[in-house]
mmCIF file of N, CA, C and O in Angstrom:
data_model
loop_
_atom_site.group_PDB
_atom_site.id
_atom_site.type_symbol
_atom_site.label_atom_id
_atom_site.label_comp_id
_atom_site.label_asym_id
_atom_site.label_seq_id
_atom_site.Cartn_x
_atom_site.Cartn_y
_atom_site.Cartn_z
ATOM 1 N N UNK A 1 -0.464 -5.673 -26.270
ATOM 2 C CA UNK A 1 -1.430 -4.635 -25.989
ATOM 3 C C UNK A 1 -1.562 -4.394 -24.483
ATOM 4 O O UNK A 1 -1.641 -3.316 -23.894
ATOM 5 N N UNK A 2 -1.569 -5.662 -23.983
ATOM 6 C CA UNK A 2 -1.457 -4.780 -22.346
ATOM 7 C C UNK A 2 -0.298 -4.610 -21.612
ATOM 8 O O UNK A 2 -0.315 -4.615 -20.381
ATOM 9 N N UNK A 3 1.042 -4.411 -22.483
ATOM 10 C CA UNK A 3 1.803 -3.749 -21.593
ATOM 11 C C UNK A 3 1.641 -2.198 -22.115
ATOM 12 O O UNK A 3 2.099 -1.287 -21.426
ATOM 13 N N UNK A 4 1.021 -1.950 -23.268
ATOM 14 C CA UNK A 4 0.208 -0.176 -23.507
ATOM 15 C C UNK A 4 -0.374 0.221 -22.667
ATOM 16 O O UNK A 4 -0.378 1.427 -22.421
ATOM 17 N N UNK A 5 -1.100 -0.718 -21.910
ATOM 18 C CA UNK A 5 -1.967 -0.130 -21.102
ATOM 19 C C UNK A 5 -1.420 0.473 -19.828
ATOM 20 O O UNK A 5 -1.805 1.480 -19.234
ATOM 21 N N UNK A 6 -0.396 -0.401 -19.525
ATOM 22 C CA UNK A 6 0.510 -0.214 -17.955
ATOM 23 C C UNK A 6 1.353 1.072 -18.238
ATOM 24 O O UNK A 6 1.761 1.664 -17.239
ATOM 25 N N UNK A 7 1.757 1.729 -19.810
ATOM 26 C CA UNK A 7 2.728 2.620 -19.395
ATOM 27 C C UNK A 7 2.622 3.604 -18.794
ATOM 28 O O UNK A 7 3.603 4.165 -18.305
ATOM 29 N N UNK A 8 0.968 4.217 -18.644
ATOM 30 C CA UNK A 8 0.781 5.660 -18.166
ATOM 31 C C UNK A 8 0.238 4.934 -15.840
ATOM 32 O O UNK A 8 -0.165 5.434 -14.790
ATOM 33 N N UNK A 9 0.555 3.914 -16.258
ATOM 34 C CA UNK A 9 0.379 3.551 -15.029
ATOM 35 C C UNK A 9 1.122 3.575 -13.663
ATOM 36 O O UNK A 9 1.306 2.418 -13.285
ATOM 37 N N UNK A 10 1.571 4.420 -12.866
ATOM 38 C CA UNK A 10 2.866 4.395 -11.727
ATOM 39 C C UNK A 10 2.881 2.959 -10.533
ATOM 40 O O UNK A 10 3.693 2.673 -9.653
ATOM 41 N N UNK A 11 1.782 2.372 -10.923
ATOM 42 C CA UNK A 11 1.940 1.088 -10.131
ATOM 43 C C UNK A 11 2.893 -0.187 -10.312
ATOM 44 O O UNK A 11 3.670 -0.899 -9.677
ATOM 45 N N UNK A 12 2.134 0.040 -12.042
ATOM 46 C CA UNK A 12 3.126 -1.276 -12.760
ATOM 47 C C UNK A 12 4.462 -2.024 -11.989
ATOM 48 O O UNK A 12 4.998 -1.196 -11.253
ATOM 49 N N UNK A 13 5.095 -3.242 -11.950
ATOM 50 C CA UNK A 13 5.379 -3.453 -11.382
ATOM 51 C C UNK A 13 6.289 -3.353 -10.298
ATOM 52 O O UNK A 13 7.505 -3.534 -10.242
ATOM 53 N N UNK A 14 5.231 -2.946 -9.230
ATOM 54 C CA UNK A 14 5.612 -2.804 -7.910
ATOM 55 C C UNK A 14 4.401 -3.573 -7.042
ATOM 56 O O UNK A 14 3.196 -3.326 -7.109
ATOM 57 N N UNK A 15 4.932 -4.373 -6.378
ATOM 58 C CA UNK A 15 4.360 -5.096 -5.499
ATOM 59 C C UNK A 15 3.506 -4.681 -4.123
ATOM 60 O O UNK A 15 4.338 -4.199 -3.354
ATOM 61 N N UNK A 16 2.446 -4.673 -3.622
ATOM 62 C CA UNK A 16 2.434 -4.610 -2.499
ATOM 63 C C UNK A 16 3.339 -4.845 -1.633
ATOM 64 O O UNK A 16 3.127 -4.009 -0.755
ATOM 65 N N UNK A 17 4.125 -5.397 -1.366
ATOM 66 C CA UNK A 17 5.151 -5.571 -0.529
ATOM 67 C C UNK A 17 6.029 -4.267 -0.523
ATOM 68 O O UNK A 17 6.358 -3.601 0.459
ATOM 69 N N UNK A 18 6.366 -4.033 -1.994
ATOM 70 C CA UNK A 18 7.606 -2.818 -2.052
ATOM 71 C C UNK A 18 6.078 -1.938 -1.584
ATOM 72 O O UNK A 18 6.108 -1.908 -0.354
ATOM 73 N N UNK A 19 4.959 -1.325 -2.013
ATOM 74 C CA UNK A 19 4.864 -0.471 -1.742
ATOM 75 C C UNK A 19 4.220 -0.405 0.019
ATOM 76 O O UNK A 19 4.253 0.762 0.408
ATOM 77 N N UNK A 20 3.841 -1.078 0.764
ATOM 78 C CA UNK A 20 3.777 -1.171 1.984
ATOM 79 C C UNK A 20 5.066 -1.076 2.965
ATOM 80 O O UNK A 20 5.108 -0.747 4.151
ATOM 81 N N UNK A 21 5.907 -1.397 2.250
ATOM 82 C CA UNK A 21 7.580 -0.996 3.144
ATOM 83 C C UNK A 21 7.582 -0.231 3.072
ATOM 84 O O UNK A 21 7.288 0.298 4.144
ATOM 85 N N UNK A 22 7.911 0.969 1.720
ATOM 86 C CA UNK A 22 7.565 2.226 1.318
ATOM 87 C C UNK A 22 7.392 3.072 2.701
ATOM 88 O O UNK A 22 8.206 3.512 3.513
ATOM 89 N N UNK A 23 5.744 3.107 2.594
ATOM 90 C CA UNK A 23 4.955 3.498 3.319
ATOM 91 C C UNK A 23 4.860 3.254 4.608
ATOM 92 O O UNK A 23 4.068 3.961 5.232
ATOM 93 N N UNK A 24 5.765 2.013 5.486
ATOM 94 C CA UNK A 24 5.852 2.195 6.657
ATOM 95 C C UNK A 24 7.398 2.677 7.091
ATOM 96 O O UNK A 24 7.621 3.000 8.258
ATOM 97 N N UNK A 25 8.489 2.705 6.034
ATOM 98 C CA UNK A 25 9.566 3.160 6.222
ATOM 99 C C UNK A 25 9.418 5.131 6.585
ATOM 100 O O UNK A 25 9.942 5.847 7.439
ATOM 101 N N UNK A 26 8.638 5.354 5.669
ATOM 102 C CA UNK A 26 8.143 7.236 5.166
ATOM 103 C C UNK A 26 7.404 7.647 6.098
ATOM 104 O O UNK A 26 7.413 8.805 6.516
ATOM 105 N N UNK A 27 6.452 6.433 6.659
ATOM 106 C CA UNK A 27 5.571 7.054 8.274
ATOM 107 C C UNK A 27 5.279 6.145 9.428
ATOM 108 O O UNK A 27 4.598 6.514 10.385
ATOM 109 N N UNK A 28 5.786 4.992 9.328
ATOM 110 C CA UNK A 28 6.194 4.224 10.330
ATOM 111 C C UNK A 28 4.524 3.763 10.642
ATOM 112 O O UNK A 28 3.670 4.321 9.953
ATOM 113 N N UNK A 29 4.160 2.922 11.500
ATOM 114 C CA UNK A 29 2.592 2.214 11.682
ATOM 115 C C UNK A 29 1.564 3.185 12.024
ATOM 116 O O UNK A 29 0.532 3.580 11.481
ATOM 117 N N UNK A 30 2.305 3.489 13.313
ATOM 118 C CA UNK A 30 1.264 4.261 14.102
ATOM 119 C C UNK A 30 0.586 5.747 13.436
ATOM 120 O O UNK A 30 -0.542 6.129 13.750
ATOM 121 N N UNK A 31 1.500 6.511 12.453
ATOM 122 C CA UNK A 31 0.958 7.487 11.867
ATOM 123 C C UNK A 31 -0.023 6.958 10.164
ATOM 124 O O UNK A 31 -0.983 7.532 9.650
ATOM 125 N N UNK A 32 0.591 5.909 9.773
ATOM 126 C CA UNK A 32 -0.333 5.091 8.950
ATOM 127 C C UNK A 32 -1.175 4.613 9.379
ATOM 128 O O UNK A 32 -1.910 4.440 8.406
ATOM 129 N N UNK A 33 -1.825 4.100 10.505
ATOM 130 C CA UNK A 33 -3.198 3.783 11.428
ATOM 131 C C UNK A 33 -3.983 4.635 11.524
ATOM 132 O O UNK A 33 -5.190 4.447 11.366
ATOM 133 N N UNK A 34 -3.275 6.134 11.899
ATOM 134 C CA UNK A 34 -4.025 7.278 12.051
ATOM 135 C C UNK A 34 -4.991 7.442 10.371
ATOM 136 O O UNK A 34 -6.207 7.339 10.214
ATOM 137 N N UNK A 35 -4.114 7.669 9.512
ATOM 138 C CA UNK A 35 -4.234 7.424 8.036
ATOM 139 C C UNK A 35 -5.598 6.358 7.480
ATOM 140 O O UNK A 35 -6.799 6.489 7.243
ATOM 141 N N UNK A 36 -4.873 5.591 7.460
ATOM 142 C CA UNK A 36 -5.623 4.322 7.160
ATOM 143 C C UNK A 36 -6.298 4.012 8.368
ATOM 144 O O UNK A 36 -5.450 3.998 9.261
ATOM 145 N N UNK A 37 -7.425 3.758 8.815
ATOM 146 C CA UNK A 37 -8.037 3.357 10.199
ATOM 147 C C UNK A 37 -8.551 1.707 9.681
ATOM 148 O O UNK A 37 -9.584 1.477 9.050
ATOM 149 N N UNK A 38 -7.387 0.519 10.201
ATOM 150 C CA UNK A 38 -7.441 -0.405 10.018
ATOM 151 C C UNK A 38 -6.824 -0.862 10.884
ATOM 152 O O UNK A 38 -5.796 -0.334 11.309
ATOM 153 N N UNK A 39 -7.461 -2.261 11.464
ATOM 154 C CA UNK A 39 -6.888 -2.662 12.672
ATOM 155 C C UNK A 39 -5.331 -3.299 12.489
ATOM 156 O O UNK A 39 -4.404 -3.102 13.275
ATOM 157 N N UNK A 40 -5.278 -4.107 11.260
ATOM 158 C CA UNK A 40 -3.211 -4.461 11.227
ATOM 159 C C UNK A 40 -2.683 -3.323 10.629
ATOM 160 O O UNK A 40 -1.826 -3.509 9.765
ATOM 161 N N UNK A 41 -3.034 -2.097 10.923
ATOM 162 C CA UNK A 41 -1.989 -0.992 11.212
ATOM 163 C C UNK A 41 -1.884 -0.301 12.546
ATOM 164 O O UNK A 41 -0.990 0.503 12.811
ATOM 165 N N UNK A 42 -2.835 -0.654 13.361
ATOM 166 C CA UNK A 42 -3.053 0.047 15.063
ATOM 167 C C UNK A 42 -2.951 -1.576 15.816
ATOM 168 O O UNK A 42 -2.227 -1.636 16.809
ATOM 169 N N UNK A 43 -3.498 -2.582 15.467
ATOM 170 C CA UNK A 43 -2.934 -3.543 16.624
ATOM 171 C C UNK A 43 -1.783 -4.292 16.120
ATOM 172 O O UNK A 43 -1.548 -4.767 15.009
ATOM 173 N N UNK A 44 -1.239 -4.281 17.028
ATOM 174 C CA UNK A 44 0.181 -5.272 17.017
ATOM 175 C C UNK A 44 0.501 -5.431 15.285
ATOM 176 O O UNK A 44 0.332 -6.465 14.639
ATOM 177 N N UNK A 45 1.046 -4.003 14.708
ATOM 178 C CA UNK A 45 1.234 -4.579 13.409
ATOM 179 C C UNK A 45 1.978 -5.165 12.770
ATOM 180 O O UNK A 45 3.116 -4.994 13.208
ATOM 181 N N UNK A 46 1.945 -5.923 11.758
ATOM 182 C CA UNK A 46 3.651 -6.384 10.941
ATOM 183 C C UNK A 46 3.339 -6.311 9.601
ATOM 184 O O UNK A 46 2.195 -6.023 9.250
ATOM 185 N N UNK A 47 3.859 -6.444 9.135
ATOM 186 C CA UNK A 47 4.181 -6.767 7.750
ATOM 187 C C UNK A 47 3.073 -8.385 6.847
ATOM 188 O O UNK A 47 2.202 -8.788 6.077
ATOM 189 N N UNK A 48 3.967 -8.589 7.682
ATOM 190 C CA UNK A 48 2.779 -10.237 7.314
ATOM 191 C C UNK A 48 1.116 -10.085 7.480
ATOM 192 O O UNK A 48 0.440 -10.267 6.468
ATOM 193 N N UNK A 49 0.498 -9.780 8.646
ATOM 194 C CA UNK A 49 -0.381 -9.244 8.902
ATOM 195 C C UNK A 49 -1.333 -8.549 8.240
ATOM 196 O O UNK A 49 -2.546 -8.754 8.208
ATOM 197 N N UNK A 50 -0.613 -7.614 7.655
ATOM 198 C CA UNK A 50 -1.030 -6.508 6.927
ATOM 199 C C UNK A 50 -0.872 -6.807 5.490
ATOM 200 O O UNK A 50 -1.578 -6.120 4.752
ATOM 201 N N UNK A 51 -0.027 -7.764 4.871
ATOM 202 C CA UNK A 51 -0.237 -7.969 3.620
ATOM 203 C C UNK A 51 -1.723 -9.049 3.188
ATOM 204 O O UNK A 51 -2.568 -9.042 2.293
ATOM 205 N N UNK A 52 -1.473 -9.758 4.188
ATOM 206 C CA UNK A 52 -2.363 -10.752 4.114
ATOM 207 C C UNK A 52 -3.834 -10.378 4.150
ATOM 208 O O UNK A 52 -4.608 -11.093 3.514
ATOM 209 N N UNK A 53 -4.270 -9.414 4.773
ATOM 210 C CA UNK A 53 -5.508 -8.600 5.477
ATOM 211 C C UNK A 53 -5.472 -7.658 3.770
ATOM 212 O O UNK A 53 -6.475 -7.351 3.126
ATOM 213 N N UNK A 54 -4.389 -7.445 3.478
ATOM 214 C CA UNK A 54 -4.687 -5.934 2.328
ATOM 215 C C UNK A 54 -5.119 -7.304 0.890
ATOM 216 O O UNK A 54 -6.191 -7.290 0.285
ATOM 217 N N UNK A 55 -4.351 -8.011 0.719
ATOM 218 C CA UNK A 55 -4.616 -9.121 -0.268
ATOM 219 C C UNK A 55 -5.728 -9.279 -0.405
ATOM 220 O O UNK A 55 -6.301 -9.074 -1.475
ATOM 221 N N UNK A 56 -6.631 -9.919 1.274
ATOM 222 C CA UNK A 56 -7.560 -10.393 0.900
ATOM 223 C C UNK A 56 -8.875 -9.136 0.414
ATOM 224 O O UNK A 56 -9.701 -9.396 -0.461
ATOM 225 N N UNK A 57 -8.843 -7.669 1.239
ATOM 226 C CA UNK A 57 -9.598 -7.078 1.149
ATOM 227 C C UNK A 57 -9.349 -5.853 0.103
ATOM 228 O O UNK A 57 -8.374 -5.136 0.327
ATOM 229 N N UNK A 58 -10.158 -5.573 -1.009
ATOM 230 C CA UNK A 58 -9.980 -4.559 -2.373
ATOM 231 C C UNK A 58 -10.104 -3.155 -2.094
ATOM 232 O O UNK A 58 -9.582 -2.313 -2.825
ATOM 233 N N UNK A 59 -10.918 -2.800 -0.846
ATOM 234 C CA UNK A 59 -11.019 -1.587 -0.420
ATOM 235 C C UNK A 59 -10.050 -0.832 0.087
ATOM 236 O O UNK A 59 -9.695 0.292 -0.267
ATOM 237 N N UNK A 60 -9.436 -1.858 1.368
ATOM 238 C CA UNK A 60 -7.996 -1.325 2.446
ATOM 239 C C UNK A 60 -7.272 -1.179 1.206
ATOM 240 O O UNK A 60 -6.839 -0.055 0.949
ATOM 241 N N UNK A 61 -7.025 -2.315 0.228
ATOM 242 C CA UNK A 61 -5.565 -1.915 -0.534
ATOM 243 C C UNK A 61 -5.786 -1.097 -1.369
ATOM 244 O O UNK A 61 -4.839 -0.407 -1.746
ATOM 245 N N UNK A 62 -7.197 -0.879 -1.982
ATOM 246 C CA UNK A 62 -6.987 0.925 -2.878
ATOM 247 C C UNK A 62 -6.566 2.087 -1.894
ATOM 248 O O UNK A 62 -6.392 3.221 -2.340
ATOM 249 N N UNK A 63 -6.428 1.844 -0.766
ATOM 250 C CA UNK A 63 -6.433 3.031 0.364
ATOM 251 C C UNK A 63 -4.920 3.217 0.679
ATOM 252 O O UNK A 63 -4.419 4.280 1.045
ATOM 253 N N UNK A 64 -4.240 2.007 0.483
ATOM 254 C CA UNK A 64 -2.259 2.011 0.474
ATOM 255 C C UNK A 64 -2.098 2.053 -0.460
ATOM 256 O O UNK A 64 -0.915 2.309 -0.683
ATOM 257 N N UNK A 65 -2.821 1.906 -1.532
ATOM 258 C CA UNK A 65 -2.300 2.026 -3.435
ATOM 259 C C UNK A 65 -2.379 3.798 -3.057
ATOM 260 O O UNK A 65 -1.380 4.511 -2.967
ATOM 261 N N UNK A 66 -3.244 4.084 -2.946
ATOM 262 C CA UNK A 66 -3.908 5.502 -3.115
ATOM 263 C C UNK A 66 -2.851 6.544 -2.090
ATOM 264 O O UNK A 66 -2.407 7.584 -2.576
ATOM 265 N N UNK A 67 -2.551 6.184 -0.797
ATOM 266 C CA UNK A 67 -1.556 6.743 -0.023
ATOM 267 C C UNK A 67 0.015 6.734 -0.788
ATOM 268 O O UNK A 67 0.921 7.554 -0.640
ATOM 269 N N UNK A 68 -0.006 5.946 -1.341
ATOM 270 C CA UNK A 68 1.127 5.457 -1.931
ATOM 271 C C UNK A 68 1.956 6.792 -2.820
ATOM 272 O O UNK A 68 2.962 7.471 -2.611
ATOM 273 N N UNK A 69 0.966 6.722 -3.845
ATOM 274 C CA UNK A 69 0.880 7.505 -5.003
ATOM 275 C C UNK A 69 0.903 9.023 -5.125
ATOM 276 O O UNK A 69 1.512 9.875 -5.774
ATOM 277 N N UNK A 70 -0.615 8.923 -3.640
ATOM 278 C CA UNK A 70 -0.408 10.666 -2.663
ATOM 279 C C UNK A 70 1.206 11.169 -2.473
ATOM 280 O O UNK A 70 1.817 12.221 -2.661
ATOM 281 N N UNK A 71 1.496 9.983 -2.053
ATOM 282 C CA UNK A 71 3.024 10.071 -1.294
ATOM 283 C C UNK A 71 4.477 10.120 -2.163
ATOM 284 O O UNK A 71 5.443 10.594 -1.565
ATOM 285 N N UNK A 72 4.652 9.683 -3.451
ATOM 286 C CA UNK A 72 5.796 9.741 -4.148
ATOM 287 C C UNK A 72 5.194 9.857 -5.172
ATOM 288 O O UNK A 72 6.084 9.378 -5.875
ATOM 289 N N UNK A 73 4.191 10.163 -6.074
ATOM 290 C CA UNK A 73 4.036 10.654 -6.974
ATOM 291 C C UNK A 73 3.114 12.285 -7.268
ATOM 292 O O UNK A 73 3.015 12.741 -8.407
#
């Protein structure tokens, strides 16, 4: 029953990781900072940084789920 639930879903599995590469490959940091106004996308950003910061916080990562989706779907 809950893989019914995932089919109308475009997230299903895709990782934060794939979709944060995504999204800095398609607009690179500095125009995703503009975007997202979060500091591990405007200071010294990386990858690591920014997963770790989006993991811990539910808000930032509906905001790269949500860009995401804006963006290829």
């Amino acid at each position: 029953m809950a893989e019914e639930k995932q089919v109308n879903n475009p997230l299903h599995g895709k990782t934060l990781e794939f979709i944060l590469k995504q999204l800095v490959w398609h607009y690179g940091w500095p125009e995703m900072g503009a975007m997202i106004k979060i500091a591990c996308f405007n200071n010294d950003p990386s990858m690591k940084s920014s997963l770790t910061f989006l993991r811990k916080t539910d808000w930032a990562r509906k905001k790269v789920e949500k860009l995401y989706l804006d963006t290829f779907h």
